[in-house]
Short mmCIF file of C-alpha atoms and ligand atoms in Angstrom, two decimals:
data_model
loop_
_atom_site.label_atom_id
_atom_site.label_comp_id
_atom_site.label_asym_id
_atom_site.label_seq_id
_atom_site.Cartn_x
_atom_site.Cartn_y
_atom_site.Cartn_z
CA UNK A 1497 -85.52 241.54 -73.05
CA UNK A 1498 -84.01 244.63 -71.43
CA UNK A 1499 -82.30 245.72 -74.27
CA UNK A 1500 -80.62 248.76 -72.09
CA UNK A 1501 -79.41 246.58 -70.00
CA UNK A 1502 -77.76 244.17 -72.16
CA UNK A 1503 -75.91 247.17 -74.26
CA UNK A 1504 -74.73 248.59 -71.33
CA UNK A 1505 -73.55 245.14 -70.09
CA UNK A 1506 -71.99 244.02 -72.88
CA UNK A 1507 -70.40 247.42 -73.25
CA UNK A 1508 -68.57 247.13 -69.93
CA UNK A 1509 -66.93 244.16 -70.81
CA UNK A 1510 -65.21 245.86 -74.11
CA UNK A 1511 -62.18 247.55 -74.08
CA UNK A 1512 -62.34 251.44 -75.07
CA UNK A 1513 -60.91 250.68 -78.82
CA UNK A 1514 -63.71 248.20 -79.56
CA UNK A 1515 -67.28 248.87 -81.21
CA UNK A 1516 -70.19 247.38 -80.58
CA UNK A 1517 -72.63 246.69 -83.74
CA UNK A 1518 -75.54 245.83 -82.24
CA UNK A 1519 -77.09 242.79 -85.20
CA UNK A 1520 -80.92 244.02 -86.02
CA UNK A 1521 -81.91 241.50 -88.35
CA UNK A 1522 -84.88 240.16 -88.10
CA UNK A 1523 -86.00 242.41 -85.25
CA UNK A 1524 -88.62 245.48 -86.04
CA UNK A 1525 -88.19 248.99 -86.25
CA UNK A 1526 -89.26 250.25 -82.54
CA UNK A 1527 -86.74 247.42 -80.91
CA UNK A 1528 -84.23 249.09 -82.98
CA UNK A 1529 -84.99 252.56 -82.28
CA UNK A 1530 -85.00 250.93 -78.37
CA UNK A 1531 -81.12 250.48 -78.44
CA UNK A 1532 -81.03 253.65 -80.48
CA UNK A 1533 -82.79 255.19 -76.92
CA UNK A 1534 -80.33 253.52 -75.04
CA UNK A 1535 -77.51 255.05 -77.14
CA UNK A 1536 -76.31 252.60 -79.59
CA UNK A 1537 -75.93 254.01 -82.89
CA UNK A 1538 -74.37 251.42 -85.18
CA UNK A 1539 -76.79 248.34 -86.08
CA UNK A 1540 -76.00 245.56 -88.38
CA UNK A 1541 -78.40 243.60 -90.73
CA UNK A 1542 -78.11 241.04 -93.52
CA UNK A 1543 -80.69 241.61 -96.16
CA UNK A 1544 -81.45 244.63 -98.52
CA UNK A 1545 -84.82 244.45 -98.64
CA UNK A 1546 -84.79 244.71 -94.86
CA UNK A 1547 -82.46 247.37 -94.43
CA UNK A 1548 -84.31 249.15 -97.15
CA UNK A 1549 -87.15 249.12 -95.01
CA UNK A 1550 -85.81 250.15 -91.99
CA UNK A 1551 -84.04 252.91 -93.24
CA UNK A 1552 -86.08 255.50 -93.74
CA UNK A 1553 -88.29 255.03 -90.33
CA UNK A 1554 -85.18 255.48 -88.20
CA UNK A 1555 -82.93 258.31 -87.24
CA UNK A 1556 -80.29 259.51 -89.79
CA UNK A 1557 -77.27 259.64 -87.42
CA UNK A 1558 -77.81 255.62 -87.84
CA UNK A 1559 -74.56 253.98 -89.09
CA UNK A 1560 -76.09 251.09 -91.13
CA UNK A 1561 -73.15 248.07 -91.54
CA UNK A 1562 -74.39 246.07 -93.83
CA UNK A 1563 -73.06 242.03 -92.99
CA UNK A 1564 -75.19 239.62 -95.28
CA UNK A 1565 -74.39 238.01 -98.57
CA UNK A 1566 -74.80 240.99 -101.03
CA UNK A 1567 -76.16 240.32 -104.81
CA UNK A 1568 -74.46 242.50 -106.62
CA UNK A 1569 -77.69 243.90 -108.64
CA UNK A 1570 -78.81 244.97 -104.83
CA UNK A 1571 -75.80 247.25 -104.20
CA UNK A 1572 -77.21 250.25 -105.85
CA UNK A 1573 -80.23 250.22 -102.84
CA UNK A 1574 -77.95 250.80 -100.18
CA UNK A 1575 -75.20 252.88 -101.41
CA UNK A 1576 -76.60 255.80 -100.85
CA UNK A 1577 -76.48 255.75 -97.25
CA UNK A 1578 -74.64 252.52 -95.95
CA UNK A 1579 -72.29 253.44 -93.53
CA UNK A 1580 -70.01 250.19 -94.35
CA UNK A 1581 -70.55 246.56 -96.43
CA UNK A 1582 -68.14 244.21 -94.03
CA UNK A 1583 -69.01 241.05 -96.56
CA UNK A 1584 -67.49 241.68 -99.37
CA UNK A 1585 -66.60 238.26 -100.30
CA UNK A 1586 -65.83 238.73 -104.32
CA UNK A 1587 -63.58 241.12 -106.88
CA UNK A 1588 -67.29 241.31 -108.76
CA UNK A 1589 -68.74 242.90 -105.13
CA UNK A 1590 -65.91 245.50 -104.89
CA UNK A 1591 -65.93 246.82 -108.26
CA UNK A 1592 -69.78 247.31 -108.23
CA UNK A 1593 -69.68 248.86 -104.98
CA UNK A 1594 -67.07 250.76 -106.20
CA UNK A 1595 -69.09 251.81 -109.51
CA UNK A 1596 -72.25 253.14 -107.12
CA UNK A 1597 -70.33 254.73 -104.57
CA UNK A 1598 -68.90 256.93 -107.34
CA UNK A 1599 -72.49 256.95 -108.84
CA UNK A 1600 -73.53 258.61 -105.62
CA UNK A 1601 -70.70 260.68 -105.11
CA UNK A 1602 -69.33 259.23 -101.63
CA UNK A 1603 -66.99 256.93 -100.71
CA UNK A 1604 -68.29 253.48 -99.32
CA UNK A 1605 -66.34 251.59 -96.31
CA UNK A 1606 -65.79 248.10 -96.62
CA UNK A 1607 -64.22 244.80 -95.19
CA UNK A 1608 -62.95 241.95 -96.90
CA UNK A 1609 -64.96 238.92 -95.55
CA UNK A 1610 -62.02 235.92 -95.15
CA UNK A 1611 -63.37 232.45 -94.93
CA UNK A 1612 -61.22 231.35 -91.23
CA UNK A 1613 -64.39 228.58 -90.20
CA UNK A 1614 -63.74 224.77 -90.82
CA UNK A 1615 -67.27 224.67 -92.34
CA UNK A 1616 -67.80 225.20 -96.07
CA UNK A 1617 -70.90 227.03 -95.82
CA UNK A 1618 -69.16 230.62 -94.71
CA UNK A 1619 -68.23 233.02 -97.67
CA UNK A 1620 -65.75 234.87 -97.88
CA UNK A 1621 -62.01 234.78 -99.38
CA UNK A 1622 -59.48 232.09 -98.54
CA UNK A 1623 -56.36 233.55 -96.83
CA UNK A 1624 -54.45 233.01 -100.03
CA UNK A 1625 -57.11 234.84 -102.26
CA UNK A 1626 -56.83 237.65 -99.47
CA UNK A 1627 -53.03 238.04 -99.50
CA UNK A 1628 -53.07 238.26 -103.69
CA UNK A 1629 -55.79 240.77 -103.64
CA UNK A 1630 -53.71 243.57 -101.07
CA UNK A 1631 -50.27 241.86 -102.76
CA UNK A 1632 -51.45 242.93 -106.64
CA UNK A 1633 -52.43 246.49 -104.76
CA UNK A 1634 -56.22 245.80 -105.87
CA UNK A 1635 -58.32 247.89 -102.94
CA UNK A 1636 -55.87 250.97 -104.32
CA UNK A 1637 -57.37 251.23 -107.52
CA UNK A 1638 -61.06 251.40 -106.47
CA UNK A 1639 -61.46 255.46 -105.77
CA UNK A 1640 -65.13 255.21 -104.42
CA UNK A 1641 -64.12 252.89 -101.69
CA UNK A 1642 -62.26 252.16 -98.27
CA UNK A 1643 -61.00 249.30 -98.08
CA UNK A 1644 -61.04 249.28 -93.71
CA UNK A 1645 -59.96 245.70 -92.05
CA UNK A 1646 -60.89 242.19 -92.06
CA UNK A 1647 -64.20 240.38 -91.23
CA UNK A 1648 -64.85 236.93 -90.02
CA UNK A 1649 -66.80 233.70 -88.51
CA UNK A 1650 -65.56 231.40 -86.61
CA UNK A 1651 -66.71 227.65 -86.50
CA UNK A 1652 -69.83 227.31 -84.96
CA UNK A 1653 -68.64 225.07 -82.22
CA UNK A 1654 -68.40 224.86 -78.77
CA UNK A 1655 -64.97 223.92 -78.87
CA UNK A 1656 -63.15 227.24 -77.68
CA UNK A 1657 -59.42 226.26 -78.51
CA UNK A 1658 -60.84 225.78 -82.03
CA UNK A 1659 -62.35 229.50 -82.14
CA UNK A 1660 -59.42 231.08 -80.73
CA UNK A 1661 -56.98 229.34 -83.30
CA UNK A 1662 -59.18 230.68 -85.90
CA UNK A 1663 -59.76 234.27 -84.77
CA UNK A 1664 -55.81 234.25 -84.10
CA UNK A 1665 -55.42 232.62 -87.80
CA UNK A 1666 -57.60 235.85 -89.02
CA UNK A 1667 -55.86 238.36 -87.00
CA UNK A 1668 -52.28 237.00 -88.26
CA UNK A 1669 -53.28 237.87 -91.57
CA UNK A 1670 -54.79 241.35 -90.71
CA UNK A 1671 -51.30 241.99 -89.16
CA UNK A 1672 -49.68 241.13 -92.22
CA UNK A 1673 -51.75 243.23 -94.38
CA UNK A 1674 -51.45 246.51 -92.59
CA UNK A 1675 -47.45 245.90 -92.80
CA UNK A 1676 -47.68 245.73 -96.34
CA UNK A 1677 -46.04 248.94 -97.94
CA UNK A 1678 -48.74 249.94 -100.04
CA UNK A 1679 -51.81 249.29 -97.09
CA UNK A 1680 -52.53 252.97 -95.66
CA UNK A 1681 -52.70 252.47 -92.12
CA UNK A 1682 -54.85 255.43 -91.12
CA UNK A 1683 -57.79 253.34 -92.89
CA UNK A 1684 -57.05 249.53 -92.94
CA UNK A 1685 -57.64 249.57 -88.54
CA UNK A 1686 -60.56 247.25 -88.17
CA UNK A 1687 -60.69 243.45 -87.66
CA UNK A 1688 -64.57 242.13 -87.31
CA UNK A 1689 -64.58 239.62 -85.36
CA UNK A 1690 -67.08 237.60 -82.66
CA UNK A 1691 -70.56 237.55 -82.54
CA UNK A 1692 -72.82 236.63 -78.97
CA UNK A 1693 -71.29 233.28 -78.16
CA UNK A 1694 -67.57 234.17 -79.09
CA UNK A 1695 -66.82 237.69 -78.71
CA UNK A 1696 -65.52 237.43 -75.81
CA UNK A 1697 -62.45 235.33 -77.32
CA UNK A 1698 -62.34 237.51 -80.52
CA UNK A 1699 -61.71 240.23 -77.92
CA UNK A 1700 -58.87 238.51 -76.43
CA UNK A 1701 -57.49 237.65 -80.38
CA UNK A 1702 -57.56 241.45 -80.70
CA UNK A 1703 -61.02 242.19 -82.54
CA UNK A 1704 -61.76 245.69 -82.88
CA UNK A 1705 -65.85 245.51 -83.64
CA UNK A 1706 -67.87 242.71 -82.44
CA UNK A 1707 -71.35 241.71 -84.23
CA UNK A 1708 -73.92 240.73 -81.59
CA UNK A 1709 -77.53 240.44 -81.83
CA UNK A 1710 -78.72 237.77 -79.64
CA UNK A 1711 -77.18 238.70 -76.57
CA UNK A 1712 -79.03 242.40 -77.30
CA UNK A 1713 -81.99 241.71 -78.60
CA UNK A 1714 -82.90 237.84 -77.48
CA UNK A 1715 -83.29 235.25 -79.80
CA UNK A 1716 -84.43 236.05 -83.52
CA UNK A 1717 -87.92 234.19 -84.36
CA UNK A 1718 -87.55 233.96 -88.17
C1 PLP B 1978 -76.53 237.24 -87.35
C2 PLP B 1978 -75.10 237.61 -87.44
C3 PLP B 1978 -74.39 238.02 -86.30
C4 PLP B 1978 -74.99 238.05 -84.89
O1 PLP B 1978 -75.20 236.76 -84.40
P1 PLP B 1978 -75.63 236.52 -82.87
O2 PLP B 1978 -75.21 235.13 -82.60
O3 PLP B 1978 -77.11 236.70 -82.80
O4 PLP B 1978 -74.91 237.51 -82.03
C5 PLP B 1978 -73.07 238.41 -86.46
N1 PLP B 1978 -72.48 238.40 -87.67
C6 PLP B 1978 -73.11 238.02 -88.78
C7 PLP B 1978 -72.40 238.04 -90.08
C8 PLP B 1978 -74.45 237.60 -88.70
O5 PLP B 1978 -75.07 237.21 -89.82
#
């Protein structure tokens, strides 16, 4: 894989206002710190024990995003230094984020995860759940964290119309959300959207960070 080459690719196609979080999981450190070479400087991953590890043996100016299913009794490993949990699929996530943020004095980035995909096997919180939660003013009363956008998954299908419908379904609500009198819109700005096979269309729905790993790094032998 020519790793350069794909980032730079990839990058060409994205407008200015979009980031790039290049998905590590899975691969090792010096593949990592090869995109790092090539200039990338946020990386994705999904497990804590991972991250953990990788961590320490690459440079600090690494902004970690953090995009797995989180345990809440694995928070406290990563809060010291994640640069922003986009899965936070539960009330019970938030407030013990919130609890070791403030342990650790900072203040922790996050994204509400909102189930959009047909399939039942995504996390995340229904539309519904997501409305209540900025309608009751919840993300306000957490002072060790950001509350910063949206993340989600589309379907896993190959049916396009289907992906856009749901992207657009997830960037409806975003809208909604930031025009809601108590969201501060200097922080709620980012909608997570599209990984290798979608982005592309999650661009066009008005994403502002896509997730990719396989078109960067190849496919993942696990
Ligand atoms: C693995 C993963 C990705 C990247 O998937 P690719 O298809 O390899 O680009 C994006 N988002 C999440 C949440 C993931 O778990």
């Amino acid at each position: 894989m020519d790793i350069k080459a794909n980032i730079s690719k990839i990058k060409s196609t994205l407008p200015e206002n979009v980031k790039l979080i290049a998905v590590s999981k899975f691969h090792p450190a010096e593949t990592i710190r090869e995109a790092y070479d090539a200039g990338q400087r946020i990386f994705g991953e999904n497990r804590v024990q991972e991250l953990t590890a990788k961590q320490p043996v690459l440079p600090e100016d690494v902004e970690w995003h953090f995009i797995g299913t989180l345990q809440t009794n694995k928070v406290r490993q990563i809060a010291p230094f994640v640069s922003m949990i986009q899965s936070v699929d539960s009330l019970k996530l938030m407030q013990e984020i919130n609890r070791q943020a403030e342990q650790c004095g900072r203040t922790i980035r996050i994204l509400i995860e909102v189930h959009i995909a047909g399939e039942d096997s995504k996390h995340g919180f229904s539309a519904g759940e997501c409305r209540a939660l900025f309608a009751g003013d919840v993300p306000a009363q957490f002072a060790g964290i950001q509350v910063c956008g949206l993340m989600g998954m589309a379907t896993f299908t190959d049916d396009t119309e289907q992906v856009r419908r749901e992207f657009g379904t997830l960037r409806n609500i975003f809208e909604e959300i930031k025009s809601m009198p108590a969201t501060d819109r200097t922080v709620f700005t980012e909608l997570s959207m599209g990984m290798s096979d979608d982005y592309r269309t999650a661009v066009e729905e008005g994403s502002t960070m896509v997730r990719i790993g396989t078109g960067i790094f190849g496919v993942r032998q696990y």
